[in-house]
Amino acid sequence: MHRDAFYSVHPAVNMAFFIFVMLITCLVLHPVIVGISLVSACAYTVVLKGRKALVFDLCLVLPFIIIVALMNPLFNHEGVTVLFYLWNGNAVTKEAVLYGLVSACMFAALIMWFYCLNSVMTADKYVYLFGRAIPTLSLVFSMVLRFVPRIFKRISLVSRAQRSIAPPMGKSAVKAARHGMSVLSVTVTWALESAVNISDSMRSRGYGLKGRTSFSIFRFEKRDAVMGSLLLLAFALSVWAVAAKRIYFRFYPSIKTVPADALCVIGFIAFALLCLAPVLVNLKENILWRLLKSKI
Amino acid sequence: MASVKIEDLTFTYPNAASPALENISLEVGEGEFMLVIGPSGCGKSTLLRHMKSVLTPHGERKGRVLVSGRELDSIPQREQTADIGFVFQHPDDQIVTDKVWHELAFALESLGAEQGRMRLKVAEMAGYFGLEKVFYNEVSELSGGQKQLLNLASVMTLSPRILVLDEPTSQLDPIAAFDFLTTVKKLNTELGITVILSEHRLEEAMPFADRVTVMESGRITVCDAPRRAAEILYRSGSKMYYAMPAAAKLSLELGLDETALTVNEGRRLLLSMGLPKRRLPDKPAKARAAEPVLSAKEVYFRYEKDSPDVLKAASVELRPGEIMGLVGGNGAGKSTLLSVLCGERAPYRGRVCAEGKRMKGRFSAFDAHIGLLDQDPRTLFSSDTVREELEKAASHRENAGERIDDVVRLMDIGGLMDRNPFDLSGGEQQRTAIAIILLTRPKVLLMDEPTKGMDAGVKRALGHRLTALANEGIAILLVTHDTEFCAEYADSVGLMFDGGVIARAETREFFSRNTFYTTAANRIAGEVFENAILIDEVTEAVRGTNRE
Amino acid sequence: MEQTGNKSRLRLILSLVTAGIVVPAVIALGVSVWDDRRFYIVSLLIIVASMVPMALRFERRRPAARELVVLAAMIAIGVAARAAFYMVPQFKPAVAIAIVTGVAFGAESGFIAGAMIAFVSNFIFGQGAWTPWQMEAMGLLGLLGGLIFHRRDGALPKLLPLCIFGGLGTLVIYGLIMDTSTVFTTQSSVSWELLAAAYASGFVFNVIHAAATVFFLLILARPLLKKLNRVRVKYGLLE
């Protein structure tokens, strides 16, 4: 079972959250924005999978960040503040170094958000989300999810059976490949026969009649509406601040930023709240539980 | 009024020489429980499929099918979908979606039900069919029995008036099968749903039925109340008599006035005869070879490092020429033991020996002369014709080519040589699969659920063939739920429980001391003939006692 | 699964045009005009937009139950096959299976199979910014396979042209799309030099992938197509 409280929120809200956060992270290359996003993604990873997983994920991401951060100043020589010159006479500028660093963090944040998305947006949520707009494809998707584990199981049974009537393959790659193909081919035949039977059961249960609806166990409740509105509000505030150029950061040719004013601070706070929403939801649930427990 | 009425229906598949259904007339009353029986290929499925338009096969048809007095084809699809529920044979081959809750709602979705109604119906069905605990699960996590209940539940969401079930329990173990049939009976008695059920498990299904329709090669030969039907089959010497419940056979063969159907009825009849208690003489034990050809000694196995042991000190020995049955509940470790014996998995403790040699780690079943037959024989096929299949199998052993003719004769598949193995019937596929395995010259034959989905006649033929193979010196292990088959053909039987083989004994001894894992005959006659396990033995013993 | 009527044909061509021309155009525009990642979002939107007509076409046609399940079975096989070869980088049969589906059932089903194989297998491999690109690339190959080789009578295509198409398609179409996506998702700024560098460094991987597609088409295409035809005949499928 998922221990994450945000997981049980309505899928549309889940999806909206990831779209909002990733859009802003990806489009607004501002050190503070990128920082907020990266830290929140890490915090959420801890909530989802624990500290160990965060260290593991960061170890995967780190080399990538370093490469991106290094690549930019080596290949990009814009910017006016020259730090030093390379062996080939190209300048390494402060702007380019900073740009590389911030974009590296941006990519890191996006990757971390995708890790979170992978644990929150399970396949059934996509089936549901697509169910309204593209019901047939969503059904195909669900059928594929049903088929895949069956096919894996079948492959292992067929492979066992076929190996038992032929000499061992040893280390011969050709034999192994031939065996693999034969197993795949038998599995395909079986899958197609099974498909035909399944289609009988579908038609027997009325598939193809006009006016099909789609059932869902996800109910859009009041808390989803509240949560969704709050996320939308935070998103809108951040976008407003960005659009009004109150959240602004220029790298080239020279670094330029605007002095912080009320809207800028509001924008940052809104974005921070947006990014931390899943963590906050979890905190709230935890506190509520503690209170309830102490009352009992 | 009749719920379903079939008038003089004759049906021929395209390109078929003879009709699959011939002059079928049948009337099923409102709320009736109709059992349709007959050997595989007799046309049961074809007949049942004529009761719903979308399932009716293509071909040439004469005659009429009426449902609630209306011609079937004139009833709109929407109405048919809701009113006539259909459950098929393979639990897996009718589940469409990946989640239990979604599958439950599938039929409702098709008819365009709105959310509120779906929520209610789905909840109601999940409760009634005991699927609440698995409601949010993946379908792939369910057992076979749960899957079939899910299929039934999904159909029941539309509240059909007629339920047609085509061999729904053939892929289930006996406990799940009985559960399923009981649920169907409950729907029949509590909700008055008309049930039309085709079955091979007559021991359990016959007592539930109001009437039994017997089909043989596309015709209805008998249609009567269960007891009467059994009597007619007995008197006419029909092949289907062989499939009757043990109690019915006992009472018919002893010429009693009353025909029993259930174990309890049979038992009371027998007790009322006041026979003296006695033991049947033991069969002379087969001369057993000294050295086992395949053995596992106290093997331990677990799937993952941290997971619990699936096999715990499991031991088993197979000697040349013996047939051993291995029974036990689901999850007792039968399949895992099988995969250890065939070298697919290596135990982390204990030893496996084949032909006297200790096998280390995973090993090749082929090299160890171990043949393995999965419960689905289709896993063995990879060619377009049976002939190619056999030739390919023979190519791996020296001189095996010469044996093809013998094997073909032994398995009686001469007429199938040019057919595609995937187009054969279940029994034919199994014979072909055994032929393929025999060409690899096995000394041991491991069989997983060999009688699954088979009718009584095919089972009997299989039993005779296995006995013949054993007489040639092949050791056979039957991993099965089919106690009746074990009782008839196995020399010894082992019971698996909690990862170990906890009891192994000569077949008669094994079954006569169990109360649950035993045969219907033993349950009927155990109090009089404590070690009788086959119904023929019981009738013989009664006659013998009476003669004295 | 057949293309009937001019209207649907037109729609098919339209979506092809979107996918084949507009996406590269946006990329070019992004590289030369925009200097931030706005073009990444736009190109992503266009990819999604190019899938929408395909999806809607499929939805409107209301495919029969048999067609759906057989398609789902092929997609699942593609997913399983891709997962089965997880330890060999790039050497994957998924593209070959998408192409075979296209050849057997037509361009549209080919696209859907390709896109779906990419999408579903990423639940095993992990979703990421690359998912839409992969869907588009694999879908396109399935679509083109169907467009070029699909015959309504189920006639088997010649193996040589099919393999050449599979190889070139994987090398050029799949390779270019995925290398572009790599630059977009891992570089802080995009220039022609970076793209060229990505294409150059990706070349070896693309060649391996193309070789895999050719290899799998060579040994899988005919048996699979024959099996699909057998089912088609035995059960009167797709008529």
XYZ file of N, CA, C and O in Angstrom, chain B residues 155-304:
600
model
N -20.824 -10.824 -15.045
C -22.035 -11.092 -15.815
C -23.276 -10.776 -14.977
O -24.265 -10.237 -15.466
N -23.191 -11.088 -13.677
C -24.353 -10.908 -12.809
C -24.674 -9.436 -12.542
O -25.766 -9.128 -12.087
N -23.736 -8.532 -12.815
C -24.029 -7.112 -12.587
C -25.219 -6.656 -13.412
O -25.867 -5.684 -13.073
N -25.507 -7.356 -14.520
C -26.615 -6.934 -15.379
C -27.925 -7.601 -14.972
O -28.924 -7.442 -15.661
N -27.916 -8.370 -13.874
C -29.091 -9.124 -13.427
C -29.743 -9.922 -14.556
O -30.896 -9.685 -14.896
N -29.021 -10.892 -15.132
C -29.603 -11.673 -16.221
C -30.688 -12.622 -15.698
O -30.693 -12.969 -14.510
N -31.602 -13.021 -16.578
C -32.631 -13.997 -16.217
C -32.144 -15.414 -16.523
O -32.638 -16.384 -15.985
N -31.224 -15.490 -17.490
C -30.713 -16.798 -17.905
C -29.193 -16.777 -17.788
O -28.552 -15.809 -18.181
N -28.646 -17.845 -17.228
C -27.200 -17.940 -17.088
C -26.739 -19.184 -17.847
O -27.179 -20.288 -17.550
N -25.892 -18.973 -18.851
C -25.376 -20.102 -19.619
C -23.912 -20.268 -19.257
O -23.143 -19.317 -19.333
N -23.513 -21.457 -18.826
C -22.130 -21.668 -18.404
C -21.543 -22.860 -19.155
O -22.064 -23.963 -19.083
N -20.449 -22.597 -19.880
C -19.856 -23.626 -20.725
C -18.623 -24.211 -20.020
O -17.556 -23.599 -20.026
N -18.775 -25.353 -19.398
C -17.703 -26.013 -18.639
C -16.908 -25.029 -17.769
O -15.687 -24.941 -17.874
N -17.590 -24.302 -16.905
C -16.897 -23.226 -16.174
C -15.869 -23.719 -15.167
O -15.006 -22.956 -14.761
N -15.955 -24.974 -14.727
C -15.033 -25.407 -13.671
C -13.916 -26.301 -14.187
O -13.136 -26.825 -13.405
N -13.837 -26.455 -15.517
C -12.881 -27.447 -16.028
C -11.442 -27.082 -15.708
O -10.586 -27.945 -15.623
N -11.146 -25.795 -15.503
C -9.767 -25.395 -15.226
C -9.510 -25.178 -13.733
O -8.473 -24.669 -13.348
N -10.504 -25.517 -12.894
C -10.356 -25.218 -11.467
C -10.023 -26.470 -10.671
O -10.327 -27.583 -11.089
N -9.429 -26.271 -9.489
C -9.197 -27.413 -8.623
C -10.524 -27.775 -7.947
O -11.465 -26.992 -7.955
N -10.625 -28.986 -7.368
C -11.923 -29.471 -6.891
C -12.594 -28.538 -5.888
O -13.813 -28.355 -5.940
N -11.809 -27.936 -4.991
C -12.432 -27.087 -3.976
C -13.025 -25.846 -4.620
O -14.180 -25.491 -4.397
N -12.221 -25.203 -5.485
C -12.713 -24.011 -6.178
C -13.894 -24.370 -7.060
O -14.862 -23.607 -7.163
N -13.839 -25.546 -7.692
C -14.924 -25.960 -8.580
C -16.215 -26.122 -7.794
O -17.279 -25.662 -8.206
N -16.115 -26.763 -6.632
C -17.315 -26.986 -5.828
C -17.874 -25.644 -5.344
O -19.081 -25.424 -5.376
N -16.982 -24.755 -4.926
C -17.378 -23.404 -4.536
C -18.162 -22.726 -5.641
O -19.206 -22.120 -5.414
N -17.608 -22.817 -6.838
C -18.221 -22.150 -7.980
C -19.607 -22.726 -8.251
O -20.583 -21.992 -8.402
N -19.691 -24.054 -8.298
C -20.982 -24.682 -8.593
C -22.008 -24.358 -7.512
O -23.179 -24.117 -7.806
N -21.543 -24.311 -6.259
C -22.455 -23.964 -5.167
C -22.992 -22.552 -5.347
O -24.174 -22.294 -5.131
N -22.098 -21.652 -5.763
C -22.536 -20.278 -5.995
C -23.586 -20.226 -7.098
O -24.592 -19.526 -6.988
N -23.354 -20.996 -8.161
C -24.333 -21.022 -9.258
C -25.666 -21.556 -8.760
O -26.732 -21.014 -9.064
N -25.590 -22.605 -7.938
C -26.833 -23.188 -7.414
C -27.567 -22.171 -6.542
O -28.790 -22.058 -6.578
N -26.786 -21.421 -5.784
C -27.373 -20.397 -4.923
C -28.101 -19.345 -5.761
O -29.204 -18.936 -5.435
N -27.479 -18.933 -6.864
C -28.128 -17.954 -7.741
C -29.430 -18.518 -8.270
O -30.433 -17.819 -8.421
N -29.415 -19.832 -8.555
C -30.597 -20.497 -9.092
C -31.711 -20.552 -8.045
O -32.851 -20.166 -8.317
N -31.388 -20.964 -6.829
C -32.448 -21.109 -5.827
C -32.862 -19.771 -5.227
O -34.029 -19.537 -5.006
N -31.896 -18.881 -4.996
C -32.253 -17.644 -4.307
C -32.849 -16.594 -5.219
O -33.652 -15.779 -4.809
N -32.388 -16.574 -6.473
C -32.858 -15.521 -7.376
C -33.727 -16.068 -8.505
O -34.233 -15.309 -9.317
N -33.853 -17.380 -8.574
C -34.701 -17.963 -9.612
C -34.142 -17.819 -11.009
O -34.881 -17.816 -11.991
N -32.815 -17.704 -11.105
C -32.213 -17.564 -12.430
C -32.182 -18.920 -13.127
O -31.819 -19.929 -12.520
N -32.577 -18.923 -14.383
C -32.491 -20.147 -15.174
C -31.022 -20.441 -15.443
O -30.284 -19.567 -15.889
N -30.603 -21.687 -15.159
C -29.199 -22.034 -15.354
C -29.076 -23.138 -16.392
O -29.780 -24.148 -16.318
N -28.226 -22.918 -17.384
C -27.909 -23.970 -18.344
C -26.406 -24.173 -18.265
O -25.628 -23.282 -18.586
N -25.997 -25.335 -17.763
C -24.601 -25.561 -17.405
C -24.092 -26.820 -18.096
O -24.709 -27.874 -17.992
N -22.961 -26.703 -18.780
C -22.330 -27.923 -19.275
C -21.150 -28.242 -18.378
O -20.454 -27.348 -17.920
N -20.948 -29.499 -18.082
C -19.978 -29.897 -17.059
C -19.396 -31.271 -17.330
O -20.042 -32.123 -17.945
N -18.169 -31.475 -16.836
C -17.616 -32.830 -16.774
C -17.621 -33.352 -15.352
O -17.482 -34.529 -15.113
N -17.731 -32.433 -14.385
C -17.694 -32.852 -12.982
C -19.078 -33.252 -12.526
O -19.772 -32.502 -11.857
N -19.480 -34.463 -12.845
C -20.863 -34.847 -12.575
C -21.070 -35.198 -11.116
O -22.161 -35.044 -10.584
N -20.026 -35.680 -10.464
C -20.122 -36.025 -9.047
C -20.735 -34.855 -8.271
O -21.622 -35.033 -7.456
N -20.257 -33.637 -8.573
C -20.743 -32.465 -7.854
C -21.971 -31.840 -8.522
O -22.865 -31.343 -7.846
N -21.995 -31.856 -9.851
C -23.023 -31.079 -10.551
C -24.366 -31.798 -10.645
O -25.412 -31.168 -10.607
N -24.344 -33.130 -10.760
C -25.609 -33.866 -10.952
C -26.645 -33.593 -9.868
O -27.803 -33.341 -10.167
N -26.221 -33.623 -8.587
C -27.235 -33.415 -7.543
C -27.874 -32.022 -7.591
O -28.972 -31.830 -7.093
N -27.188 -31.052 -8.192
C -27.727 -29.697 -8.257
C -28.789 -29.540 -9.341
O -29.576 -28.610 -9.319
N -28.767 -30.433 -10.331
C -29.568 -30.203 -11.535
C -31.017 -30.633 -11.355
O -31.309 -31.579 -10.639
N -31.922 -29.881 -12.020
C -33.311 -30.319 -12.089
C -33.449 -31.385 -13.169
O -34.150 -32.362 -13.012
N -32.785 -31.114 -14.303
C -32.813 -32.108 -15.378
C -31.426 -32.187 -16.015
O -30.626 -31.261 -15.914
N -31.183 -33.305 -16.672
C -29.905 -33.518 -17.334
C -30.154 -33.813 -18.807
O -31.003 -34.634 -19.156
N -29.431 -33.088 -19.660
C -29.503 -33.366 -21.087
C -28.199 -34.054 -21.490
O -27.121 -33.546 -21.188
N -28.317 -35.215 -22.101
C -27.121 -35.936 -22.525
C -26.974 -35.801 -24.037
O -27.919 -36.051 -24.784
N -25.794 -35.352 -24.466
C -25.554 -35.217 -25.900
C -24.486 -36.193 -26.343
O -23.490 -36.387 -25.650
N -24.723 -36.810 -27.475
C -23.698 -37.663 -28.063
C -23.676 -37.400 -29.557
O -24.720 -37.399 -30.196
N -22.536 -37.157 -30.102
C -22.305 -36.766 -31.496
C -23.428 -35.922 -32.083
O -24.074 -36.292 -33.048
N -23.638 -34.763 -31.476
C -24.516 -33.766 -32.045
C -25.997 -33.999 -31.833
O -26.826 -33.241 -32.322
N -26.355 -35.055 -31.113
C -27.768 -35.309 -30.861
C -28.030 -35.375 -29.365
O -27.144 -35.726 -28.594
N -29.282 -35.105 -29.011
C -29.664 -35.283 -27.617
C -30.155 -36.716 -27.474
O -31.076 -37.133 -28.174
N -29.519 -37.480 -26.598
C -29.944 -38.867 -26.455
C -30.861 -39.052 -25.249
O -31.754 -39.882 -25.276
N -30.621 -38.281 -24.206
C -31.460 -38.377 -23.022
C -31.730 -36.973 -22.521
O -30.860 -36.113 -22.617
N -32.945 -36.740 -22.025
C -33.200 -35.478 -21.341
C -34.206 -35.770 -20.247
O -35.382 -35.972 -20.526
N -33.726 -35.845 -19.013
C -34.607 -36.271 -17.932
C -34.041 -35.831 -16.588
O -32.942 -35.291 -16.527
N -34.793 -36.103 -15.525
C -34.300 -35.806 -14.180
C -33.029 -36.616 -13.942
O -32.870 -37.691 -14.516
N -32.124 -36.118 -13.095
C -30.809 -36.751 -12.936
C -30.868 -38.262 -12.674
O -30.169 -39.032 -13.324
N -31.723 -38.678 -11.722
C -31.768 -40.101 -11.399
C -32.224 -40.920 -12.588
O -31.627 -41.943 -12.935
N -33.300 -40.421 -13.236
C -33.841 -41.123 -14.403
C -32.781 -41.174 -15.504
O -32.579 -42.213 -16.131
N -32.101 -40.047 -15.694
C -31.097 -39.993 -16.750
C -30.017 -41.042 -16.515
O -29.607 -41.767 -17.434
N -29.586 -41.157 -15.247
C -28.559 -42.144 -14.930
C -29.063 -43.556 -15.228
O -28.339 -44.392 -15.785
N -30.317 -43.790 -14.872
C -30.890 -45.120 -15.120
C -30.923 -45.429 -16.613
O -30.536 -46.518 -17.050
N -31.376 -44.439 -17.403
C -31.470 -44.672 -18.849
C -30.086 -44.941 -19.434
O -29.896 -45.855 -20.236
N -29.101 -44.144 -18.990
C -27.743 -44.324 -19.515
C -27.229 -45.724 -19.160
O -26.553 -46.375 -19.951
N -27.557 -46.172 -17.958
C -27.100 -47.498 -17.522
C -27.706 -48.574 -18.417
O -27.013 -49.434 -18.941
N -29.011 -48.436 -18.602
C -29.693 -49.477 -19.365
C -29.299 -49.466 -20.832
O -29.182 -50.504 -21.458
N -29.103 -48.280 -21.383
C -28.784 -48.228 -22.816
C -27.309 -48.558 -23.068
O -26.882 -48.645 -24.207
N -26.544 -48.718 -22.000
C -25.124 -49.052 -22.177
C -24.341 -47.913 -22.818
O -23.355 -48.145 -23.517
N -24.776 -46.687 -22.565
C -24.103 -45.532 -23.167
C -22.706 -45.340 -22.584
O -22.432 -45.700 -21.445
N -21.834 -44.749 -23.383
C -20.486 -44.450 -22.922
C -20.524 -43.429 -21.784
O -19.652 -43.391 -20.932
N -21.537 -42.576 -21.816
C -21.628 -41.527 -20.802
C -21.920 -42.087 -19.411
O -21.750 -41.404 -18.409
N -22.368 -43.339 -19.351
C -22.654 -43.933 -18.046
C -21.393 -43.926 -17.194
O -21.437 -43.723 -15.984
N -20.259 -44.091 -17.835
C -18.983 -44.157 -17.136
C -18.729 -42.897 -16.304
O -18.029 -42.943 -15.298
N -19.319 -41.771 -16.747
C -19.048 -40.502 -16.077
C -19.985 -40.231 -14.904
O -19.838 -39.237 -14.213
N -20.950 -41.112 -14.687
C -21.955 -40.865 -13.639
C -21.320 -40.858 -12.245
O -20.274 -41.457 -12.017
N -21.995 -40.189 -11.282
C -21.488 -40.171 -9.910
C -21.364 -41.583 -9.354
O -22.133 -42.479 -9.728
N -20.414 -41.760 -8.449
C -20.131 -43.080 -7.895
C -21.379 -43.703 -7.256
O -21.656 -44.895 -7.438
N -22.130 -42.886 -6.532
C -23.295 -43.416 -5.828
C -24.332 -43.966 -6.814
O -24.945 -45.011 -6.575
N -24.498 -43.244 -7.934
C -25.462 -43.698 -8.940
C -25.022 -45.038 -9.515
O -25.821 -45.974 -9.655
N -23.732 -45.137 -9.812
C -23.217 -46.388 -10.385
C -23.448 -47.549 -9.427
O -23.881 -48.632 -9.819
N -23.152 -47.275 -8.152
C -23.286 -48.322 -7.153
C -24.720 -48.843 -7.103
O -24.976 -50.044 -7.209
N -25.677 -47.893 -6.994
C -27.062 -48.340 -6.843
C -27.591 -49.004 -8.114
O -28.353 -49.957 -8.046
N -27.145 -48.507 -9.275
C -27.630 -49.101 -10.519
C -27.071 -50.510 -10.706
O -27.794 -51.423 -11.069
N -25.789 -50.647 -10.438
C -25.185 -51.944 -10.709
C -25.634 -53.017 -9.721
O -25.639 -54.200 -10.042
N -26.002 -52.546 -8.524
C -26.512 -53.521 -7.567
C -28.004 -53.764 -7.783
O -28.620 -54.560 -7.092
N -28.577 -53.029 -8.754
C -29.985 -53.228 -9.075
C -30.913 -52.796 -7.956
O -31.956 -53.402 -7.736
N -30.523 -51.737 -7.214
C -31.383 -51.267 -6.134
C -32.588 -50.517 -6.699
O -32.542 -50.000 -7.811
N -33.660 -50.440 -5.915
C -34.869 -49.760 -6.383
C -34.636 -48.270 -6.523
O -35.156 -47.614 -7.403
N -33.846 -47.759 -5.591
C -33.643 -46.331 -5.533
C -32.284 -46.009 -6.155
O -31.314 -46.706 -5.889
N -32.231 -44.936 -6.970
C -30.935 -44.552 -7.523
C -30.380 -43.412 -6.691
O -31.004 -42.361 -6.571
N -29.217 -43.631 -6.103
C -28.587 -42.590 -5.291
C -27.798 -41.655 -6.190
O -27.377 -42.031 -7.282
N -27.613 -40.407 -5.746
C -26.803 -39.453 -6.520
C -25.611 -38.953 -5.715
O -24.504 -38.876 -6.206
N -25.860 -38.625 -4.451
C -24.789 -38.028 -3.652
C -24.085 -39.102 -2.828
O -24.589 -40.224 -2.673
N -22.935 -38.716 -2.302
C -22.177 -39.626 -1.450
C -23.027 -40.070 -0.271
O -23.091 -41.250 0.071
N -23.725 -39.108 0.317
C -24.513 -39.421 1.503
C -25.623 -40.429 1.190
O -25.834 -41.398 1.927
N -26.329 -40.213 0.089
C -27.386 -41.150 -0.305
C -26.808 -42.548 -0.529
O -27.360 -43.552 -0.077
N -25.679 -42.583 -1.235
C -25.047 -43.873 -1.520
C -24.637 -44.569 -0.234
O -24.834 -45.773 -0.055
N -24.089 -43.773 0.682
C -23.622 -44.320 1.939
C -24.785 -44.914 2.728
O -24.704 -46.012 3.262
N -25.900 -44.201 2.777
C -27.050 -44.690 3.542
C -27.640 -45.953 2.933
O -28.017 -46.878 3.633
N -27.680 -45.961 1.585
C -28.181 -47.162 0.915
C -27.336 -48.372 1.310
O -27.858 -49.441 1.634
N -26.023 -48.148 1.268
C -25.110 -49.250 1.542
C -25.247 -49.721 2.994
O -25.295 -50.924 3.275
N -25.344 -48.737 3.903
C -25.464 -49.092 5.323
C -26.762 -49.851 5.583
O -26.803 -50.793 6.380
N -27.836 -49.453 4.866
C -29.131 -50.087 5.089
C -29.130 -51.553 4.665
O -30.015 -52.313 4.997
N -28.091 -51.941 3.875
C -28.052 -53.325 3.437
C -27.527 -54.246 4.533
O -27.583 -55.463 4.411
N -26.999 -53.646 5.602
C -26.558 -54.432 6.752
C -25.437 -55.409 6.465
O -25.453 -56.557 6.923
N -24.483 -54.984 5.669
C -23.382 -55.887 5.339
C -22.361 -55.940 6.462
O -22.171 -54.960 7.179
N -21.710 -57.076 6.658
C -20.655 -57.153 7.667
C -19.432 -56.362 7.223
O -19.133 -56.286 6.031
N -18.752 -55.760 8.190
C -17.546 -55.007 7.857
C -16.443 -55.956 7.413
O -16.282 -57.031 8.007
N -15.693 -55.550 6.385
C -14.503 -56.341 6.077
C -13.520 -55.542 5.243
O -13.866 -54.526 4.638
N -12.290 -56.013 5.231
C -11.246 -55.394 4.414
C -11.166 -56.106 3.099
O -11.342 -57.318 3.019
N -10.925 -55.325 2.048
C -10.721 -55.985 0.760
C -9.299 -56.510 0.721
O -8.404 -55.941 1.326
N -9.112 -57.622 0.018
C -7.746 -58.144 -0.084
C -6.856 -57.156 -0.809
O -7.279 -56.516 -1.770
N -5.631 -56.987 -0.326
C -4.708 -56.067 -0.998
C -4.279 -56.643 -2.327
O -4.127 -57.851 -2.469
N -4.097 -55.715 -3.281
C -3.586 -56.161 -4.586
C -2.139 -56.588 -4.396
O -1.429 -56.002 -3.577
N -1.700 -57.584 -5.143
C -0.285 -57.937 -5.042
C 0.556 -56.739 -5.450
O 0.294 -56.124 -6.491
N 1.511 -56.385 -4.610
C 2.336 -55.217 -4.912
C 3.181 -55.492 -6.141
O 3.622 -56.614 -6.370
N 3.359 -54.424 -6.927
C 4.205 -54.539 -8.113
C 5.639 -54.814 -7.669
O 6.079 -54.279 -6.651
N 6.321 -55.623 -8.436
C 7.739 -55.817 -8.131
C 8.443 -54.490 -8.355
O 8.379 -53.925 -9.443
N 9.040 -53.936 -7.284
C 9.640 -52.613 -7.431
C 11.129 -52.701 -7.678
O 11.826 -53.488 -7.033
N 11.573 -51.879 -8.615
C 13.010 -51.851 -8.860
C 13.693 -51.281 -7.630
O 13.099 -50.513 -6.876
N 14.913 -51.675 -7.412
C 15.597 -51.281 -6.200
C 16.016 -49.821 -6.225
O 15.871 -49.089 -5.253
N 16.550 -49.408 -7.378
C 17.148 -48.078 -7.449
C 16.169 -47.060 -8.005
O 15.598 -47.275 -9.081
N 15.940 -45.934 -7.324
C 15.085 -44.906 -7.909
C 15.759 -44.283 -9.139
O 16.994 -44.161 -9.165
N 14.940 -43.921 -10.124
C 15.508 -43.312 -11.321
C 15.584 -41.801 -11.148
O 16.400 -41.115 -11.756
N 14.732 -41.283 -10.269
C 14.783 -39.850 -9.967
C 14.377 -39.669 -8.512
O 13.405 -40.262 -8.058
N 15.153 -38.881 -7.794
C 14.777 -38.678 -6.400
C 15.182 -37.287 -5.935
O 16.129 -36.689 -6.442
N 14.415 -36.799 -4.990
C 14.781 -35.556 -4.312
C 14.849 -35.897 -2.837
O 13.970 -36.592 -2.318
N 15.922 -35.480 -2.181
C 16.043 -35.830 -0.771
C 16.156 -34.565 0.062
O 17.093 -33.793 -0.080
N 15.148 -34.386 0.899
C 15.096 -33.239 1.799
C 15.533 -31.937 1.141
O 16.466 -31.283 1.587
N 14.849 -31.577 0.063
C 15.222 -30.344 -0.628
C 14.476 -29.153 -0.038
O 13.329 -29.251 0.388
N 15.196 -28.050 0.003
C 14.648 -26.770 0.461
C 14.722 -25.806 -0.702
O 15.710 -25.774 -1.432
N 13.690 -25.003 -0.842
C 13.734 -24.002 -1.904
C 12.936 -22.774 -1.502
O 11.900 -22.874 -0.851
N 13.465 -21.619 -1.875
C 12.679 -20.385 -1.753
C 12.960 -19.537 -2.975
O 14.016 -19.659 -3.598
N 11.964 -18.699 -3.338
C 12.094 -17.950 -4.583
C 13.047 -16.774 -4.437
O 13.786 -16.458 -5.344
N 12.991 -16.106 -3.275
C 13.913 -15.009 -3.064
C 14.596 -15.168 -1.727
O 14.148 -15.916 -0.874
